[in-house]
Short mmCIF file of C-alpha atoms (C1' of nucleotides) in Angstrom, two decimals:
data_model
loop_
_atom_site.label_atom_id
_atom_site.label_comp_id
_atom_site.label_asym_id
_atom_site.label_seq_id
_atom_site.Cartn_x
_atom_site.Cartn_y
_atom_site.Cartn_z
CA MET W 9 -18.79 -5.44 -16.32
CA SER W 10 -19.69 -9.30 -16.16
CA VAL W 11 -19.59 -11.86 -13.21
CA ALA W 12 -17.11 -13.77 -15.52
CA GLU W 13 -14.77 -10.93 -16.20
CA GLN W 14 -14.91 -9.58 -12.38
CA SER W 15 -13.88 -13.10 -11.21
CA GLU W 16 -10.53 -13.10 -14.29
CA VAL W 17 -7.29 -12.29 -12.80
CA ARG W 18 -5.43 -9.18 -14.47
CA VAL W 19 -2.73 -10.16 -16.60
CA SER W 20 1.02 -9.76 -15.57
CA ASP W 21 2.96 -9.41 -19.09
CA GLY W 22 6.17 -8.84 -17.29
CA ALA W 23 7.55 -12.04 -18.56
CA LEU W 24 6.87 -11.30 -22.10
CA ARG W 25 8.14 -7.59 -21.64
CA ARG W 26 11.35 -8.77 -20.80
CA PHE W 27 11.76 -11.48 -23.41
CA ILE W 28 12.97 -9.32 -26.79
CA GLY W 29 12.42 -13.10 -28.87
CA TYR W 30 8.82 -12.58 -28.16
CA ARG W 31 8.59 -9.01 -28.88
CA LEU W 32 10.49 -9.47 -32.25
CA LYS W 33 7.34 -12.27 -33.02
CA LEU W 34 4.88 -10.31 -32.43
CA ALA W 35 6.31 -7.17 -34.65
CA PHE W 36 7.04 -9.66 -37.31
CA ASN W 37 3.46 -11.42 -37.11
CA VAL W 38 1.73 -7.87 -37.48
CA PHE W 39 4.51 -7.27 -40.21
CA ARG W 40 3.79 -10.43 -42.05
CA ALA W 41 -0.01 -10.29 -41.60
CA ASP W 42 -0.55 -6.65 -43.08
CA LEU W 43 2.08 -7.49 -46.17
CA CYS W 44 0.52 -10.50 -47.07
CA ASP W 45 -2.85 -8.24 -47.92
CA VAL W 46 -0.72 -5.36 -49.81
CA LEU W 47 0.91 -8.06 -51.82
CA ALA W 48 -2.26 -10.24 -52.45
CA PRO W 49 -3.38 -8.21 -55.43
CA TYR W 50 -0.37 -8.81 -57.06
CA GLY W 51 -0.60 -12.59 -56.73
CA LEU W 52 2.72 -12.56 -54.28
CA ARG W 53 3.53 -13.40 -51.16
CA MET W 54 6.75 -12.33 -49.04
CA ILE W 55 8.96 -15.27 -50.14
CA SER W 56 7.73 -14.62 -53.70
CA TYR W 57 7.97 -10.98 -53.92
CA SER W 58 11.27 -11.04 -52.15
CA ALA W 59 12.84 -13.63 -55.01
CA LEU W 60 11.25 -11.43 -58.07
CA GLY W 61 13.06 -8.57 -56.26
CA VAL W 62 16.32 -10.28 -56.31
CA ILE W 63 15.90 -11.60 -59.69
CA VAL W 64 14.75 -8.51 -61.07
CA GLU W 65 18.44 -6.54 -59.93
CA THR W 66 19.83 -9.92 -60.45
CA PRO W 67 19.09 -11.20 -63.87
CA GLY W 68 20.78 -14.78 -64.73
CA LEU W 69 21.30 -15.44 -61.09
CA ARG W 70 20.59 -19.34 -60.17
CA PRO W 71 18.05 -21.03 -57.85
CA SER W 72 20.63 -22.08 -55.65
CA THR W 73 22.55 -18.74 -55.26
CA LEU W 74 19.03 -17.22 -54.55
CA ALA W 75 18.12 -19.64 -52.08
CA GLU W 76 21.16 -18.60 -50.26
CA ALA W 77 20.44 -14.99 -50.97
CA LEU W 78 16.97 -15.06 -49.29
CA ASN W 79 18.53 -17.47 -46.62
CA ILE W 80 16.07 -20.06 -47.17
CA GLU W 81 16.74 -24.22 -48.15
CA ARG W 82 16.74 -24.79 -51.61
CA PRO W 83 13.62 -27.27 -51.82
CA ASN W 84 11.59 -24.55 -50.52
CA LEU W 85 12.48 -22.22 -53.40
CA VAL W 86 11.15 -24.67 -55.79
CA SER W 87 7.27 -23.97 -55.52
CA THR W 88 7.98 -20.21 -55.20
CA LEU W 89 9.53 -20.09 -58.26
CA ASP W 90 7.23 -22.26 -59.98
CA ASP W 91 4.62 -20.00 -58.81
CA LEU W 92 6.55 -16.63 -60.15
CA GLU W 93 6.84 -18.67 -63.68
CA ALA W 94 3.01 -19.49 -63.86
CA LEU W 95 2.35 -15.58 -63.41
CA GLY W 96 4.58 -14.80 -66.07
CA LEU W 97 6.60 -12.93 -63.89
CA ILE W 98 10.40 -14.89 -64.49
CA ARG W 99 11.79 -17.03 -66.81
CA ARG W 100 13.89 -20.07 -66.08
CA GLU W 101 16.46 -21.21 -68.54
CA ARG W 102 18.86 -23.68 -69.18
CA ASP W 103 22.27 -22.73 -68.41
CA ALA W 104 24.66 -24.05 -71.67
CA ALA W 105 27.63 -24.11 -70.06
CA ASP W 106 26.12 -25.96 -67.04
CA ARG W 107 23.45 -28.23 -67.85
CA ARG W 108 22.24 -28.89 -64.97
CA ALA W 109 21.68 -25.20 -63.70
CA TYR W 110 19.35 -22.75 -64.54
CA ALA W 111 19.41 -18.71 -64.95
CA LEU W 112 16.75 -16.80 -63.62
CA SER W 113 15.43 -13.61 -65.42
CA PRO W 114 12.71 -11.53 -64.77
CA THR W 115 9.72 -11.01 -67.69
CA ARG W 116 9.03 -7.33 -68.62
CA ARG W 117 5.79 -8.09 -66.92
CA GLY W 118 8.19 -9.51 -64.27
CA VAL W 119 9.82 -5.93 -64.01
CA GLU W 120 6.76 -4.02 -63.88
CA VAL W 121 4.61 -6.32 -61.21
CA PHE W 122 7.69 -6.15 -58.88
CA GLY W 123 8.14 -2.21 -59.38
CA ALA W 124 4.37 -1.91 -58.57
CA ALA W 125 4.40 -4.33 -55.66
CA ALA W 126 7.58 -2.67 -54.10
CA ALA W 127 5.84 0.97 -54.47
CA ALA W 128 3.04 -0.69 -52.17
CA ASN W 129 5.59 -2.29 -49.75
CA GLU W 130 7.22 0.93 -49.02
CA ALA W 131 4.10 2.26 -48.76
CA HIS W 132 2.83 -0.20 -46.16
CA GLU W 133 6.56 0.03 -44.39
CA ALA W 134 6.70 4.00 -44.07
CA ALA W 135 2.99 3.62 -42.58
CA LEU W 136 3.73 1.08 -40.09
CA LEU W 137 6.82 3.17 -39.23
CA ALA W 138 5.12 6.43 -39.33
CA GLY W 139 6.20 8.22 -35.99
CA VAL W 140 9.05 6.70 -35.55
CA PRO W 141 12.14 8.96 -36.08
CA ALA W 142 14.43 7.90 -39.10
CA GLU W 143 17.24 7.08 -36.95
CA ASP W 144 15.60 4.89 -34.72
CA ALA W 145 14.30 3.08 -37.77
CA ALA W 146 18.04 2.88 -39.03
CA THR W 147 18.98 1.76 -35.56
CA LEU W 148 16.22 -1.26 -35.65
CA LEU W 149 17.52 -2.22 -38.94
CA ARG W 150 21.40 -2.06 -37.45
CA VAL W 151 20.38 -4.54 -34.62
CA LEU W 152 18.28 -6.40 -36.67
CA ASP W 153 21.53 -6.98 -38.98
CA HIS W 154 23.43 -7.64 -35.99
CA ILE W 155 21.35 -10.05 -34.42
CA GLN W 156 21.10 -11.68 -38.33
CA ALA W 157 24.71 -11.60 -38.47
CA LYS W 158 25.62 -13.84 -35.16
CA GLY W 159 23.35 -16.63 -36.69
CA ALA W 160 25.24 -16.68 -40.41
CA ARG W 161 28.41 -17.07 -38.18
CA ARG W 162 27.25 -19.92 -36.56
CA SER W 163 25.90 -22.18 -39.38
CA MET B 22 37.06 -21.04 -57.95
CA SER B 23 35.46 -23.29 -60.09
CA VAL B 24 34.03 -23.27 -63.62
CA ALA B 25 30.39 -23.21 -62.31
CA GLU B 26 31.37 -20.69 -59.77
CA GLN B 27 33.21 -18.48 -62.52
CA SER B 28 29.74 -18.63 -64.66
CA GLU B 29 27.81 -17.46 -61.78
CA VAL B 30 26.19 -14.23 -61.40
CA ARG B 31 27.42 -12.07 -58.17
CA VAL B 32 24.06 -11.37 -56.25
CA SER B 33 22.45 -7.81 -56.00
CA ASP B 34 20.73 -7.68 -52.41
CA GLY B 35 19.72 -4.42 -52.95
CA ALA B 36 15.75 -5.40 -53.04
CA LEU B 37 16.43 -7.09 -50.14
CA ARG B 38 18.43 -4.58 -48.02
CA ARG B 39 15.59 -2.38 -48.57
CA PHE B 40 12.74 -4.88 -47.78
CA ILE B 41 12.32 -4.14 -44.15
CA GLY B 42 10.35 -7.11 -43.52
CA TYR B 43 12.48 -9.47 -44.75
CA ARG B 44 15.30 -8.12 -42.81
CA LEU B 45 12.94 -8.78 -39.54
CA LYS B 46 12.56 -12.31 -40.94
CA LEU B 47 15.70 -13.02 -40.90
CA ALA B 48 16.63 -12.00 -37.36
CA PHE B 49 13.89 -13.40 -36.16
CA ASN B 50 14.43 -16.79 -37.89
CA VAL B 51 18.49 -16.75 -36.27
CA PHE B 52 16.58 -15.88 -32.77
CA ARG B 53 13.67 -18.56 -33.23
CA ALA B 54 16.08 -21.00 -34.18
CA ASP B 55 18.97 -20.17 -31.62
CA LEU B 56 16.13 -19.90 -28.79
CA CYS B 57 15.04 -23.65 -29.83
CA ASP B 58 18.14 -25.19 -28.88
CA VAL B 59 18.09 -23.02 -25.14
CA LEU B 60 15.22 -24.02 -24.46
CA ALA B 61 14.99 -27.74 -25.84
CA PRO B 62 16.94 -29.14 -22.05
CA TYR B 63 13.80 -27.86 -20.63
CA GLY B 64 11.40 -29.44 -22.88
CA LEU B 65 10.06 -25.80 -23.90
CA ARG B 66 9.11 -24.43 -26.99
CA MET B 67 8.99 -20.63 -27.52
CA ILE B 68 5.54 -20.67 -26.95
CA SER B 69 5.32 -22.82 -23.78
CA TYR B 70 8.40 -20.62 -22.21
CA SER B 71 6.40 -17.73 -23.03
CA ALA B 72 3.05 -19.12 -21.54
CA LEU B 73 4.39 -20.80 -18.55
CA GLY B 74 6.24 -17.44 -17.80
CA VAL B 75 2.85 -15.56 -17.90
CA ILE B 76 1.39 -18.18 -15.50
CA VAL B 77 4.06 -18.30 -13.48
CA GLU B 78 3.26 -14.45 -12.82
CA THR B 79 -0.23 -14.39 -13.17
CA PRO B 80 -1.34 -17.42 -11.03
CA GLY B 81 -5.20 -17.91 -11.67
CA LEU B 82 -5.45 -16.79 -14.83
CA ARG B 83 -7.45 -18.05 -17.98
CA PRO B 84 -6.62 -19.92 -21.38
CA SER B 85 -8.49 -17.34 -22.95
CA THR B 86 -7.06 -14.42 -21.15
CA LEU B 87 -3.30 -15.97 -21.73
CA ALA B 88 -3.83 -16.06 -25.43
CA GLU B 89 -4.95 -12.69 -25.64
CA ALA B 90 -1.70 -11.99 -23.95
CA LEU B 91 0.07 -13.98 -25.89
CA ASN B 92 -1.56 -12.87 -29.45
CA ILE B 93 -2.13 -16.47 -30.46
CA GLU B 94 -5.79 -17.82 -31.05
CA ARG B 95 -7.66 -19.82 -28.55
CA PRO B 96 -6.88 -23.15 -30.11
CA ASN B 97 -3.66 -22.89 -30.59
CA LEU B 98 -3.04 -22.77 -26.94
CA VAL B 99 -4.64 -25.78 -26.34
CA SER B 100 -1.68 -28.40 -27.01
CA THR B 101 0.66 -25.75 -25.16
CA LEU B 102 -1.58 -26.24 -22.39
CA ASP B 103 -1.66 -29.90 -22.54
CA ASP B 104 2.39 -30.01 -23.13
CA LEU B 105 3.26 -27.84 -20.24
CA GLU B 106 0.40 -29.82 -18.33
CA ALA B 107 2.18 -33.25 -18.88
CA LEU B 108 5.60 -32.20 -18.07
CA GLY B 109 3.73 -31.30 -14.99
CA LEU B 110 4.78 -27.77 -14.95
CA ILE B 111 1.10 -26.19 -14.80
CA ARG B 112 -2.05 -27.24 -13.45
CA ARG B 113 -5.49 -26.83 -14.91
CA GLU B 114 -8.62 -26.45 -12.49
CA ARG B 115 -12.15 -25.86 -12.73
CA ASP B 116 -13.03 -22.83 -11.68
CA ALA B 117 -16.02 -22.90 -8.99
CA ALA B 118 -17.94 -19.84 -10.10
CA ASP B 119 -17.35 -20.98 -13.89
CA ARG B 120 -17.16 -24.25 -14.91
CA ARG B 121 -16.73 -23.67 -18.02
CA ALA B 122 -13.61 -21.64 -17.67
CA TYR B 123 -10.21 -22.86 -15.85
CA ALA B 124 -7.71 -21.34 -13.59
CA LEU B 125 -3.81 -21.91 -14.70
CA SER B 126 -1.31 -22.36 -12.38
CA PRO B 127 1.93 -23.06 -12.20
CA THR B 128 3.57 -26.10 -9.94
CA ARG B 129 6.66 -25.94 -7.89
CA ARG B 130 8.52 -27.37 -10.31
CA GLY B 131 6.95 -25.11 -13.07
CA VAL B 132 8.13 -22.35 -11.27
CA GLU B 133 11.45 -23.64 -10.80
CA VAL B 134 11.98 -24.69 -14.48
CA PHE B 135 10.99 -21.47 -15.85
CA GLY B 136 13.42 -19.66 -13.59
CA ALA B 137 15.99 -21.59 -15.44
CA ALA B 138 14.86 -21.20 -18.63
CA ALA B 139 14.37 -17.56 -18.18
CA ALA B 140 18.09 -17.51 -17.05
CA ALA B 141 19.16 -19.46 -20.16
CA ASN B 142 16.89 -17.08 -22.28
CA GLU B 143 18.30 -13.88 -20.93
CA ALA B 144 22.03 -15.14 -21.57
CA HIS B 145 21.20 -15.85 -25.07
CA GLU B 146 19.65 -12.96 -25.71
CA ALA B 147 22.64 -10.74 -24.35
CA ALA B 148 24.90 -13.01 -26.46
CA LEU B 149 22.82 -12.01 -29.92
CA LEU B 150 23.58 -8.60 -28.34
CA ALA B 151 26.70 -8.87 -27.45
CA GLY B 152 28.24 -5.40 -28.96
CA VAL B 153 25.07 -3.25 -29.13
CA PRO B 154 24.73 -0.63 -26.94
CA ALA B 155 21.77 -0.52 -24.43
CA GLU B 156 20.30 2.42 -25.90
CA ASP B 157 20.21 0.97 -29.35
CA ALA B 158 18.90 -2.20 -27.73
CA ALA B 159 15.96 -0.30 -26.20
CA THR B 160 15.18 1.34 -28.95
CA LEU B 161 14.77 -1.49 -30.96
CA LEU B 162 12.00 -2.70 -28.55
CA ARG B 163 10.64 0.49 -28.67
CA VAL B 164 10.00 0.54 -32.90
CA LEU B 165 9.17 -3.20 -32.58
CA ASP B 166 6.43 -2.41 -29.91
CA HIS B 167 5.41 0.50 -32.62
CA ILE B 168 5.08 -1.61 -35.04
CA GLN B 169 3.17 -4.22 -33.11
CA ALA B 170 0.75 -1.64 -31.88
CA LYS B 171 -0.22 -0.64 -35.36
CA GLY B 172 -1.07 -4.15 -36.16
CA ALA B 173 -3.10 -4.53 -32.66
CA ARG B 174 -5.02 -1.06 -33.35
CA ARG B 175 -6.44 -2.49 -36.33
CA SER B 176 -7.91 -5.74 -35.20
"C1'" DT M 268 32.31 -38.70 -56.36
"C1'" DA M 269 30.19 -33.99 -56.16
"C1'" DT M 270 26.31 -30.56 -57.41
"C1'" DT M 271 21.82 -28.60 -59.36
"C1'" DG M 272 17.17 -28.71 -59.00
"C1'" DT M 273 13.71 -31.37 -57.53
"C1'" DT M 274 10.58 -34.76 -54.94
"C1'" DA M 275 9.10 -36.02 -51.14
"C1'" DT M 276 8.00 -35.82 -46.17
"C1'" DA M 277 7.64 -33.78 -41.41
"C1'" DC M 278 7.53 -30.82 -38.06
"C1'" DT M 279 6.18 -25.97 -36.51
"C1'" DC M 280 3.14 -21.87 -36.67
"C1'" DT M 281 -0.71 -19.70 -37.37
"C1'" DA M 282 -5.98 -19.24 -38.45
"C1'" DT M 283 -11.20 -20.31 -39.18
"C1'" DA M 284 -15.36 -23.44 -38.11
"C1'" DA M 285 -17.49 -25.84 -35.59
"C1'" DC M 286 -18.33 -28.98 -31.68
"C1'" DT M 287 -19.32 -29.48 -25.98
"C1'" DA M 288 -20.49 -27.76 -21.79
"C1'" DT M 289 -22.08 -24.74 -19.27
"C1'" DA M 290 -23.62 -19.78 -18.66
"C1'" DT R 86 -27.97 -17.04 -26.83
"C1'" DA R 87 -23.75 -16.12 -25.76
"C1'" DT R 88 -19.08 -17.65 -24.01
"C1'" DA R 89 -14.87 -20.96 -22.90
"C1'" DG R 90 -12.21 -24.45 -23.88
"C1'" DT R 91 -11.84 -27.44 -27.26
"C1'" DT R 92 -11.31 -30.52 -32.07
"C1'" DA R 93 -10.38 -30.84 -36.50
"C1'" DT R 94 -8.42 -28.82 -40.27
"C1'" DA R 95 -5.95 -26.11 -43.25
"C1'" DG R 96 -2.43 -23.22 -44.85
"C1'" DA R 97 1.89 -20.97 -44.88
"C1'" DG R 98 7.16 -21.47 -43.55
"C1'" DT R 99 11.17 -24.24 -42.36
"C1'" DA R 100 14.05 -28.51 -42.74
"C1'" DT R 101 16.38 -32.59 -44.03
"C1'" DA R 102 16.72 -37.17 -46.71
"C1'" DA R 103 17.31 -38.57 -51.25
"C1'" DC R 104 16.31 -38.77 -56.23
"C1'" DA R 105 17.94 -37.80 -61.48
"C1'" DA R 106 20.53 -35.40 -64.60
"C1'" DT R 107 24.66 -33.45 -65.33
"C1'" DA R 108 29.87 -32.19 -64.06
#
DNA sequence: TATTGTTATACTCTATAACTATA
DNA sequence: TATAGTTATAGAGTATAACAATA
């Protein structure tokens, strides 16, 4: 042990242990950083992967509806859709009935890429949760949704 | 229901429901947005509140040790410490033994403000988790720590 | 007048390289 | 040469105001 280390104070993490929000943040940061690497081979980020998934399962939806589903503001979705379109994974088509709006749909390649990316993501999630009982993982999701619902109710 | 709404497609959130990372993100976003309002009266943000808490419980520690405890990079801590110092909540004092280093300690006001902010934070967390059984909340924290530990092990 | 998608903008969080002063 | 703190910078994520086209 060096002189510097000897003079160092042992850290008390009590304040952080009691701070649920910070533990949520730490876990989310791990998840996000990992996922970034997992999705990079597909040219996707967390938000574009999420958007593509919703579009694949709900072809024809509008950007405004998608933004609401993803819980992000409309302006923040634009560049994500630009990226997905540039990658050839989705199409934006004018709605004939309401020419202000677009219908979003996946290309065939978009469906394929999402399938592959989803498999990689699920493998990643399984690895992160390896050793966690299934019912604990279910509890995690239930409590996360409870927290999210509290926020949604307020806004 | 307007014409626009009639022509809209019903969104399928299956892709998001299966995406644990996104549900983690949504919950964290709610937590963070709320906490921002809760801590604003004290002049604190999530990161400065966390840093102050560790300093209060571990007076004398160094910025580098604090950054490690908070799981952030050293450069990102600097402005937070600047803010806390400007608020009169902490002191930076040169370590006599190693003049490269600083010892961080809370002022009396820092201890008081952290106490008040911590009470507000705990009330906020209790409100968000109202209706969640204590053992489910404990499971949440256990799984979050499990996820975070997986990331910590890799880096 | 309201809505859809968009642009512009700003603020926060995070990450990295490189500088200074000390060791 | 290595380390502590710092500066500078860049990239995401998030939020709001305001615009053009359309309703």
